[in-house]
XYZ file of C-alpha atoms in Angstrom:
99
model
C 1.307 11.212 -7.119
C 1.714 7.453 -7.437
C 5.331 7.404 -8.600
C 6.988 10.418 -6.965
C 9.994 8.394 -5.788
C 10.864 7.007 -9.216
C 12.833 8.380 -12.170
C 10.597 10.452 -14.465
C 10.841 8.083 -17.438
C 9.714 5.103 -15.314
C 6.970 7.147 -13.657
C 5.708 8.250 -17.075
C 5.673 4.644 -18.282
C 3.665 3.361 -15.331
C 1.351 6.383 -15.473
C 0.567 5.516 -19.089
C -0.640 2.088 -17.925
C -3.175 3.465 -15.432
C -6.855 2.957 -16.164
C -9.852 4.792 -14.688
C -11.306 3.528 -11.437
C -15.070 3.563 -10.991
C -16.205 6.237 -8.517
C -18.617 3.902 -6.651
C -15.610 1.935 -5.356
C -14.813 4.916 -3.140
C -18.290 5.112 -1.600
C -19.872 1.648 -1.711
C -19.931 -0.148 1.658
C -18.183 -3.504 1.836
C -19.860 -6.666 3.116
C -17.118 -7.664 5.553
C -14.994 -6.038 8.182
C -11.232 -6.444 7.699
C -10.774 -6.775 11.475
C -12.919 -9.933 11.300
C -10.324 -11.637 9.125
C -8.472 -14.144 11.260
C -5.403 -14.314 9.044
C -2.329 -12.234 9.916
C -2.321 -8.865 8.169
C 0.321 -6.250 7.448
C 0.167 -2.779 5.919
C 3.025 -0.799 4.416
C 2.857 2.785 5.661
C 4.343 4.716 2.738
C 5.876 7.780 4.390
C 6.284 9.859 1.209
C 2.972 8.868 -0.357
C 1.410 11.840 -2.148
C -1.823 9.966 -2.961
C -2.610 8.908 0.622
C -1.042 11.035 3.353
C 0.629 9.151 6.200
C -1.969 10.444 8.669
C -4.768 8.905 6.586
C -2.911 5.600 6.256
C -2.332 5.480 10.028
C -5.978 6.337 10.783
C -7.270 3.731 8.338
C -5.038 0.958 9.701
C -5.728 1.881 13.336
C -9.485 1.982 12.731
C -9.506 -1.539 11.317
C -6.934 -2.864 13.789
C -4.962 -6.080 13.796
C -2.385 -5.039 11.215
C 1.364 -5.159 11.631
C 2.602 -1.784 10.396
C 5.645 -1.860 8.148
C 7.191 1.524 7.415
C 8.417 2.382 3.928
C 10.404 5.574 3.364
C 9.146 6.085 -0.163
C 6.030 6.830 -2.162
C 2.760 5.127 -3.056
C 4.128 2.227 -5.122
C 6.958 0.394 -3.315
C 6.363 -2.687 -5.470
C 7.614 -0.609 -8.430
C 10.115 1.808 -6.871
C 11.709 -0.726 -4.495
C 10.718 -4.212 -5.704
C 13.579 -6.033 -3.949
C 12.725 -4.353 -0.624
C 9.027 -5.175 -1.119
C 9.746 -8.846 -1.790
C 12.067 -9.039 1.235
C 9.437 -7.492 3.531
C 6.741 -9.873 2.278
C 9.054 -12.847 2.731
C 9.961 -11.719 6.261
C 6.325 -11.241 7.216
C 5.377 -14.615 5.727
C 8.194 -16.343 7.641
C 7.016 -14.714 10.892
C 3.473 -15.991 10.498
C 4.415 -19.446 9.239
C 6.502 -20.412 12.258
């Protein structure tokens, strides 16, 4: 689910590095509201994400508000499947907000 846009051998490698995540992190309220953050924010909408469907990503980002949406045509982990693209997008966003 996390590496569906990567070669199988790479996906298997990164899968082997995963560690369990505590269930309370999915249900415990946070003490701040992301929309209250005054810094510029961006979110990569991963269009072929099997872990978080696009509709959920869109709803989550829209609910919080204030994010620039950046569309990615791949799966859940662009930093692994497309690292050069990810770096370029981060650099472009940073240059936009630092002007």
